[in-house]
Short mmCIF file of C-alpha atoms in Angstrom, two decimals:
data_model
loop_
_atom_site.label_atom_id
_atom_site.label_comp_id
_atom_site.label_asym_id
_atom_site.label_seq_id
_atom_site.Cartn_x
_atom_site.Cartn_y
_atom_site.Cartn_z
CA MET A 244 -71.80 250.36 97.48
CA GLY A 245 -68.58 251.17 95.65
CA LYS A 246 -66.83 254.49 96.04
CA HIS A 247 -67.51 255.70 92.49
CA THR A 248 -71.20 254.78 92.71
CA PHE A 249 -71.44 256.63 96.00
CA ALA A 250 -69.72 259.67 94.48
CA ASP A 251 -72.14 259.68 91.54
CA ALA A 252 -75.07 259.57 93.95
CA GLN A 253 -73.67 262.53 95.86
CA ILE A 254 -73.19 264.52 92.65
CA ILE A 255 -76.82 263.90 91.72
CA LYS A 256 -77.79 265.07 95.22
CA PHE A 257 -75.74 268.22 94.63
CA SER A 258 -77.34 268.90 91.26
CA ASN A 259 -80.85 268.54 92.63
CA SER A 260 -80.17 270.90 95.53
CA ILE A 261 -78.80 273.96 93.70
CA GLU A 262 -80.02 277.40 94.71
CA HIS A 263 -79.56 279.92 91.91
CA ASN A 264 -78.23 283.49 92.07
CA TYR A 265 -76.35 283.09 95.35
CA ALA A 266 -73.38 285.10 94.01
CA LYS A 267 -75.70 287.81 92.73
CA ASP A 268 -77.58 287.99 96.04
CA ILE A 269 -74.43 288.56 98.12
CA LYS A 270 -72.57 290.73 95.63
CA HIS A 271 -73.36 293.95 97.49
CA PHE A 272 -71.59 292.60 100.59
CA ARG A 273 -68.35 291.83 98.74
CA SER A 274 -65.26 294.02 98.63
CA LEU A 275 -63.53 292.20 95.76
CA GLU A 276 -62.32 294.53 93.05
CA ASN A 277 -62.65 292.11 90.13
CA ASN A 278 -66.23 291.57 88.94
CA ASN A 279 -65.25 288.16 87.57
CA GLU A 280 -64.27 287.08 91.07
CA LYS A 281 -67.63 288.29 92.37
CA ALA A 282 -69.31 285.78 90.04
CA VAL A 283 -67.90 282.86 92.07
CA SER A 284 -70.36 282.12 94.88
CA CYS A 285 -67.69 281.04 97.39
CA TRP A 286 -63.93 280.64 97.02
CA ALA A 287 -63.52 278.05 99.78
CA PRO A 288 -63.51 274.94 97.51
CA PHE A 289 -60.88 276.54 95.26
CA GLN A 290 -58.60 277.74 98.06
CA ALA A 291 -59.04 275.94 101.35
CA MET A 292 -59.63 272.82 103.39
CA HIS A 293 -60.73 272.44 106.98
CA ILE A 294 -60.00 269.32 109.02
CA ASP A 295 -61.56 268.71 112.41
CA LYS A 296 -60.85 266.60 115.48
CA LYS A 297 -62.61 263.55 114.03
CA ALA A 298 -60.58 263.86 110.79
CA ASN A 299 -63.58 265.08 108.80
CA CYS A 300 -62.59 267.38 105.94
CA GLY A 301 -64.41 269.98 103.94
CA PRO A 302 -63.79 273.31 102.20
CA CYS A 303 -64.75 275.17 105.39
CA PRO A 304 -65.87 274.47 108.97
CA PHE A 305 -69.49 275.29 108.11
CA SER A 306 -69.82 272.48 105.54
CA LEU A 307 -68.90 269.54 107.80
CA THR A 308 -72.33 267.92 107.86
CA ASP A 309 -73.07 264.30 106.83
CA THR A 310 -69.47 263.97 105.66
CA PRO A 311 -69.08 261.01 103.26
CA ASP A 312 -66.20 258.57 103.67
CA MET A 313 -64.14 260.19 100.95
CA PHE A 314 -64.08 263.41 102.99
CA GLU A 315 -62.58 261.66 106.01
CA TRP A 316 -58.80 261.88 106.31
CA ARG A 317 -57.23 258.45 106.81
CA PRO A 318 -53.80 256.96 106.15
CA ASP A 319 -55.26 255.57 102.90
CA ASN A 320 -57.14 258.79 102.02
CA SER A 321 -54.64 261.64 101.93
CA LEU A 322 -55.20 265.38 101.91
CA LEU A 323 -54.57 265.43 98.17
CA ASP A 324 -56.99 262.53 97.61
CA ILE A 325 -59.67 264.59 99.35
CA TRP A 326 -58.72 267.77 97.46
CA ASN A 327 -59.11 265.99 94.12
CA ASN A 328 -62.13 263.78 94.78
CA PRO A 329 -65.18 263.97 92.45
CA ILE A 330 -67.49 265.62 94.98
CA MET A 331 -65.03 268.42 95.61
CA GLU A 332 -64.67 268.93 91.86
CA ARG A 333 -68.44 269.04 91.44
CA MET A 334 -68.71 271.53 94.29
CA ARG A 335 -66.20 273.77 92.47
CA ASP A 336 -68.29 273.56 89.30
CA ILE A 337 -71.41 274.62 91.19
CA HIS A 338 -69.64 277.53 92.89
CA LEU A 339 -68.11 278.62 89.59
CA GLU A 340 -71.64 278.85 88.20
CA GLY A 341 -72.52 281.25 91.02
CA ASP A 342 -74.69 278.72 92.84
CA ILE A 343 -74.24 276.81 96.08
CA ASN A 344 -75.53 273.50 97.39
CA ARG A 345 -78.37 273.88 99.87
CA VAL A 346 -77.43 270.67 101.70
CA TRP A 347 -73.73 271.26 102.33
CA CYS A 348 -73.84 275.05 102.33
CA LYS A 349 -76.92 275.35 104.49
CA TYR A 350 -75.32 277.65 107.06
CA CYS A 351 -74.36 280.36 104.56
CA ASN A 352 -77.47 279.85 102.46
CA ASN A 353 -79.63 280.59 105.50
CA SER A 354 -77.72 283.86 106.00
CA ARG A 355 -78.29 284.74 102.35
CA ASP A 356 -82.02 283.99 102.68
CA GLU A 357 -82.20 286.33 105.68
CA GLY A 358 -80.37 289.11 103.81
CA LYS A 359 -77.37 288.91 106.13
CA PRO A 360 -73.64 288.74 105.27
CA PRO A 361 -72.77 285.01 104.93
CA SER A 362 -69.57 283.46 106.26
CA SER A 363 -68.64 282.50 102.69
CA LEU A 364 -67.41 286.11 102.34
CA ASP A 365 -64.43 285.23 104.58
CA PHE A 366 -63.02 283.06 101.82
CA ASP A 367 -62.69 286.01 99.44
CA HIS A 368 -59.51 286.76 101.41
CA ILE A 369 -58.15 283.32 102.37
CA GLY A 370 -55.41 281.25 100.80
CA GLY A 371 -53.44 284.01 99.13
CA LYS A 372 -53.97 284.62 95.42
CA LEU A 373 -57.42 283.60 94.24
CA SER A 374 -57.31 281.03 91.47
CA LEU A 375 -59.60 278.43 89.94
CA ASN A 376 -56.67 276.10 89.24
CA HIS A 377 -54.77 275.40 92.46
CA SER A 378 -53.32 271.87 92.38
CA TYR A 379 -52.92 271.95 96.15
CA PRO A 380 -54.98 273.47 98.94
CA GLN A 381 -53.59 276.92 99.66
CA GLU A 382 -55.04 277.21 103.14
CA LEU A 383 -55.43 274.37 105.63
CA GLU A 384 -57.35 275.09 108.80
CA LEU A 385 -56.42 272.58 111.49
CA GLU A 386 -58.83 271.95 114.32
CA LEU A 387 -56.90 268.96 115.63
CA SER A 388 -57.84 268.61 119.28
CA ASN A 389 -60.18 269.90 121.98
CA LYS A 390 -57.35 270.04 124.53
CA CYS A 391 -57.74 273.36 126.33
CA ASN A 392 -56.89 274.92 129.68
CA TYR A 393 -60.05 277.07 129.70
CA MET A 394 -63.70 276.16 130.26
CA CYS A 395 -65.42 279.19 128.74
CA ASN A 396 -69.13 279.59 129.43
CA ALA A 397 -70.04 279.81 125.73
CA CYS A 398 -67.89 276.82 124.75
CA SER A 399 -68.60 273.09 124.66
CA PRO A 400 -66.87 269.68 124.86
CA TRP A 401 -66.18 269.95 121.11
CA CYS A 402 -63.68 272.75 121.72
CA SER A 403 -62.69 272.27 125.36
CA SER A 404 -61.42 269.18 127.15
CA LYS A 405 -62.26 270.93 130.43
CA HIS A 406 -65.93 270.88 129.43
CA MET A 407 -65.55 267.23 128.42
CA GLU A 408 -64.29 266.37 131.90
CA LYS A 409 -67.39 267.95 133.46
CA LEU A 410 -69.99 266.20 131.31
CA PRO A 411 -72.73 264.59 133.44
CA ASP A 412 -73.52 260.91 132.98
CA TYR A 413 -76.79 261.53 131.12
CA VAL A 414 -75.13 263.35 128.20
CA PRO A 415 -75.31 261.25 124.96
CA ASN A 416 -72.18 259.31 124.06
CA ASP A 417 -71.86 260.96 120.63
CA ILE A 418 -70.87 264.20 122.39
CA ARG A 419 -68.04 262.34 124.16
CA PHE A 420 -65.13 261.74 121.85
CA SER A 421 -61.35 261.59 121.58
CA SER A 422 -59.52 263.36 118.80
CA VAL A 423 -58.08 261.19 116.04
CA PHE A 424 -54.91 263.28 116.22
CA ASP A 425 -54.34 262.78 119.93
CA ASP A 426 -53.23 259.26 118.91
CA PRO A 427 -49.40 259.49 118.49
CA GLU A 428 -49.38 257.07 115.55
CA MET A 429 -52.11 258.92 113.67
CA ILE A 430 -50.54 262.34 114.11
CA LYS A 431 -47.22 260.90 112.93
CA ILE A 432 -48.86 259.72 109.69
CA PHE A 433 -50.74 263.00 109.31
CA VAL A 434 -47.57 265.05 109.76
CA GLU A 435 -45.89 263.10 106.94
CA ASP A 436 -48.92 263.64 104.71
CA LEU A 437 -48.80 267.35 105.45
CA ARG A 438 -45.04 267.38 104.83
CA SER A 439 -45.69 266.18 101.27
CA ILE A 440 -47.66 269.33 100.38
CA ILE A 441 -46.30 271.96 102.79
CA HIS A 442 -44.05 273.62 100.17
CA HIS A 443 -47.08 274.25 97.93
CA MET A 444 -49.23 275.94 100.57
CA HIS A 445 -49.86 279.58 101.42
CA ARG A 446 -51.04 279.27 105.03
CA LEU A 447 -51.67 276.92 107.93
CA ASN A 448 -54.33 278.08 110.36
CA PHE A 449 -54.38 276.48 113.82
CA THR A 450 -57.54 276.67 115.91
CA GLY A 451 -58.63 274.80 119.00
CA GLY A 452 -59.20 273.99 121.75
CA GLU A 453 -56.06 275.84 122.66
CA PRO A 454 -53.33 275.13 120.06
CA PHE A 455 -50.46 275.71 122.47
CA ALA A 456 -51.87 273.08 124.84
CA GLN A 457 -51.83 270.39 122.13
CA ARG A 458 -49.04 267.96 121.29
CA PRO A 459 -50.19 267.52 117.64
CA VAL A 460 -49.57 271.24 117.04
CA TYR A 461 -46.00 271.01 118.34
CA GLU A 462 -45.38 267.94 116.15
CA ILE A 463 -46.43 269.90 113.07
CA LEU A 464 -44.32 272.88 114.08
CA LYS A 465 -41.32 270.57 114.42
CA MET A 466 -41.89 269.37 110.84
CA ILE A 467 -42.18 272.96 109.61
CA ASN A 468 -38.87 273.82 111.25
CA GLU A 469 -37.29 270.85 109.45
CA GLU A 470 -38.78 271.71 106.06
CA ASN A 471 -38.53 275.51 106.37
CA PRO A 472 -41.06 276.11 103.56
CA LYS A 473 -40.50 279.41 101.80
CA ASP A 474 -43.06 282.14 102.53
CA LEU A 475 -45.43 279.84 104.45
CA HIS A 476 -47.81 281.86 106.58
CA ILE A 477 -48.88 280.43 109.93
CA HIS A 478 -51.83 281.68 111.92
CA PHE A 479 -52.87 280.75 115.47
CA THR A 480 -56.14 281.45 117.21
CA THR A 481 -55.23 281.22 120.88
CA ASN A 482 -56.66 282.24 124.24
CA GLY A 483 -53.38 284.07 124.88
CA SER A 484 -52.64 282.31 128.15
CA VAL A 485 -49.47 280.49 127.05
CA MET A 486 -46.19 282.36 126.59
CA ASN A 487 -43.30 279.90 126.44
CA GLY A 488 -40.08 279.78 124.43
CA MET A 489 -41.76 278.22 121.39
CA VAL A 490 -44.49 280.85 121.33
CA LYS A 491 -41.93 283.66 121.56
CA LYS A 492 -39.90 282.10 118.76
CA LEU A 493 -43.01 281.86 116.60
CA ALA A 494 -43.96 285.44 117.40
CA ALA A 495 -40.62 286.63 116.03
CA ARG A 496 -40.96 284.46 112.90
CA PRO A 497 -41.88 286.32 109.68
CA ASN A 498 -45.36 285.60 108.29
CA THR A 499 -46.66 284.31 111.62
CA HIS A 500 -49.84 285.85 112.97
CA PHE A 501 -51.87 285.51 116.15
CA THR A 502 -55.51 286.14 116.93
CA ILE A 503 -56.28 286.28 120.64
CA SER A 504 -59.71 285.08 121.74
CA LEU A 505 -60.70 287.88 124.08
CA ASP A 506 -64.37 287.96 124.98
CA SER A 507 -64.01 290.72 127.58
CA ILE A 508 -61.50 293.26 128.85
CA ASP A 509 -63.55 293.80 132.00
CA PRO A 510 -61.62 292.32 134.96
CA ILE A 511 -64.91 291.29 136.61
CA LYS A 512 -66.56 289.75 133.55
CA TYR A 513 -63.50 288.07 132.06
CA PRO A 514 -63.09 285.22 134.62
CA LEU A 515 -66.84 284.58 134.50
CA ILE A 516 -66.86 284.24 130.70
CA ARG A 517 -63.41 282.67 130.17
CA VAL A 518 -63.33 280.32 133.13
CA ASN A 519 -59.81 279.43 134.38
CA GLY A 520 -58.41 282.48 132.59
CA GLU A 521 -56.53 285.43 134.06
CA LEU A 522 -57.09 288.71 132.25
CA ASP A 523 -53.89 290.39 133.50
CA ASN A 524 -51.84 287.45 132.17
CA VAL A 525 -53.50 287.63 128.75
CA LEU A 526 -53.15 291.41 128.44
CA SER A 527 -49.48 291.12 129.43
CA ASN A 528 -48.97 288.42 126.78
CA ILE A 529 -50.66 290.61 124.16
CA ASP A 530 -48.04 293.27 124.88
CA ILE A 531 -45.32 290.64 124.37
CA TYR A 532 -46.88 289.57 121.07
CA GLN A 533 -46.96 293.15 119.89
CA SER A 534 -43.35 293.71 120.87
CA LEU A 535 -42.15 290.60 119.00
CA CYS A 536 -44.47 290.24 115.99
CA THR A 537 -43.60 291.81 112.67
CA GLY A 538 -47.31 291.96 111.76
CA VAL A 539 -50.51 293.15 113.39
CA ILE A 540 -52.21 290.81 115.85
CA GLY A 541 -55.93 290.23 116.06
CA CYS A 542 -58.67 289.98 118.65
CA SER A 543 -61.51 287.49 118.24
CA PHE A 544 -64.68 288.28 120.18
CA VAL A 545 -67.28 285.52 120.65
CA ILE A 546 -70.57 287.39 120.95
CA GLN A 547 -72.93 286.20 123.67
CA ARG A 548 -75.54 287.73 125.96
CA ASP A 549 -72.96 288.30 128.70
CA ASN A 550 -70.76 290.57 126.57
CA VAL A 551 -72.67 291.86 123.54
CA TYR A 552 -73.24 295.28 125.15
CA ASP A 553 -69.46 295.57 125.52
CA LEU A 554 -68.93 295.52 121.74
CA PRO A 555 -68.32 299.29 121.46
CA LYS A 556 -65.76 299.09 124.27
CA ILE A 557 -63.79 296.19 122.77
CA VAL A 558 -63.77 297.73 119.27
CA SER A 559 -62.56 301.06 120.68
CA TRP A 560 -59.87 299.23 122.66
CA CYS A 561 -58.71 297.39 119.53
CA ASN A 562 -58.56 300.69 117.66
CA GLU A 563 -56.42 302.25 120.38
CA LYS A 564 -54.07 299.22 120.50
CA GLU A 565 -53.91 298.84 116.69
CA ILE A 566 -55.33 295.32 116.91
CA ILE A 567 -57.51 293.80 114.19
CA PHE A 568 -61.02 293.18 115.51
CA SER A 569 -63.14 290.21 114.42
CA TYR A 570 -66.18 288.57 115.92
CA HIS A 571 -67.83 285.18 115.95
CA ILE A 572 -71.42 284.36 116.64
CA MET A 573 -72.16 281.18 118.56
CA SER A 574 -72.59 278.45 115.93
CA ARG A 575 -72.51 274.68 115.76
CA MET A 576 -70.67 275.12 112.44
CA GLY A 577 -71.92 271.96 110.78
CA ARG A 578 -72.18 269.81 113.91
CA ARG A 579 -75.46 268.16 114.80
CA ASP A 580 -75.44 268.79 118.57
CA SER A 581 -78.45 270.83 119.67
CA TRP A 582 -78.05 274.03 121.65
CA GLU A 583 -79.97 272.37 124.47
CA SER A 584 -77.69 269.30 124.60
CA LEU A 585 -74.66 271.62 124.74
CA GLY A 586 -76.26 273.83 127.39
CA LEU A 587 -75.62 276.97 125.32
CA ALA A 588 -79.09 278.16 124.29
CA GLU A 589 -79.28 280.80 127.04
CA HIS A 590 -76.02 282.42 125.89
CA ARG A 591 -76.92 282.94 122.22
CA VAL A 592 -77.75 286.48 121.15
CA GLU A 593 -79.07 285.61 117.69
CA GLY A 594 -81.68 283.22 119.11
CA GLN A 595 -83.35 285.92 121.21
CA ASN A 596 -86.72 287.47 120.40
CA SER A 597 -87.20 290.49 118.13
CA LYS A 598 -87.79 292.87 121.06
CA TYR A 599 -84.39 292.01 122.52
CA LEU A 600 -82.63 292.25 119.15
CA ASN A 601 -84.25 295.58 118.23
CA LYS A 602 -83.20 297.10 121.56
CA LEU A 603 -79.65 295.78 121.12
CA ARG A 604 -79.42 297.10 117.58
CA LYS A 605 -80.52 300.60 118.62
CA TYR A 606 -77.91 300.60 121.39
CA LEU A 607 -75.09 299.50 119.09
CA LEU A 608 -76.05 302.05 116.43
CA SER A 609 -76.06 304.88 118.96
CA ALA A 610 -72.82 303.90 120.74
CA LYS A 611 -69.73 306.07 120.22
CA LEU A 612 -66.65 304.25 118.89
CA GLU A 613 -63.17 305.62 119.48
CA SER A 614 -60.99 305.70 116.35
CA THR A 615 -57.42 306.69 115.58
CA GLY A 616 -58.34 307.50 112.01
CA SER A 617 -56.16 304.68 110.70
CA ILE A 618 -57.15 302.22 107.98
CA LEU A 619 -57.21 299.49 110.64
CA SER A 620 -59.64 301.48 112.82
CA GLY A 621 -61.86 301.98 109.80
CA LYS A 622 -61.94 298.26 109.04
CA ASN A 623 -62.69 297.46 112.69
CA ILE A 624 -65.65 299.82 112.62
CA GLU A 625 -66.84 298.23 109.37
CA MET A 626 -66.72 294.83 111.08
CA TYR A 627 -68.74 296.24 113.99
CA HIS A 628 -71.45 297.47 111.62
CA GLN A 629 -71.41 294.15 109.78
CA TYR A 630 -72.52 292.50 113.01
CA ILE A 631 -75.34 295.02 113.39
CA GLU A 632 -76.48 293.96 109.91
CA ARG A 633 -76.63 290.36 111.11
CA ILE A 634 -79.13 291.12 113.87
CA LYS A 635 -81.50 293.46 112.00
#
């Protein structure tokens, strides 16, 4: 089947799968000031692209399901080719109408159906100035490798090479993989492709694995140093374990931001949750970040059964330290692996029964949160209550 015929078939699939009034249904969750912007169901297709370890692309990490060939980055299918392909354009049309596609946007649509804040809300604030007419992606989230020095208990081979090394023989082969970008020739080509658009972008967002354990990340940073793009923002989500000369140099760079994955500040729990990690080292590195960075750093908290009752403590700690708090629920984010095959079902909070969730919700609502009275503290507390909304 030719590419254009395939694209037409996908567009028909999109048209037949539209769910109406998505933008209207989530409007009360949105903080956008402009009512016209609230009419767009999700800004991801207009602002952003996500690329994963297998070189699959999409507007966001939640939409990477059944990715067609034209959404796979290759030397003959550049980032701009993907940005401008017919399916992406059709997706923008659907989102502009206030609808979303039930097939590709299933993750957020399920949240909407349950009356919970969907992850599409994140893209109201991503990629700089919101516009319907960007000729280039404004935000590129790079999930280039699973290389990591941690083996966290709520993680999987997808995000940790340490987990990959420990896979038993009976695990299906489709869970075993090597990143496209761990190939030196492929990352070389990708870096040149990225170089061609870097001066038109607002932000690069590096996730993991652990970015500072990955050669592809350093290759891209080398290119950025050569190009020195004006006003480019760079963001890293890191476990905070690495503090070398490059990291310190980045920390002192304007428009560079760090979010530390910190699932516990309890010295007993931390090494049990973030296996191979040392809490004292990470906390010391956070102090270094704060001493060098011109902006505020963040804390990302992956919620699981082992730490969910510590939420009030971590939010209060972030308030005291003037650190931006965010959370993540355990999600396959578009991947087809089952919770059972990944061995993660027992750790998920959101999959527990209603008795467990009702008890948790009452505890979180009654917990006292420390606040400095700052705007940042207020936003952290809002984020805390957003999670409570997710589990009602």
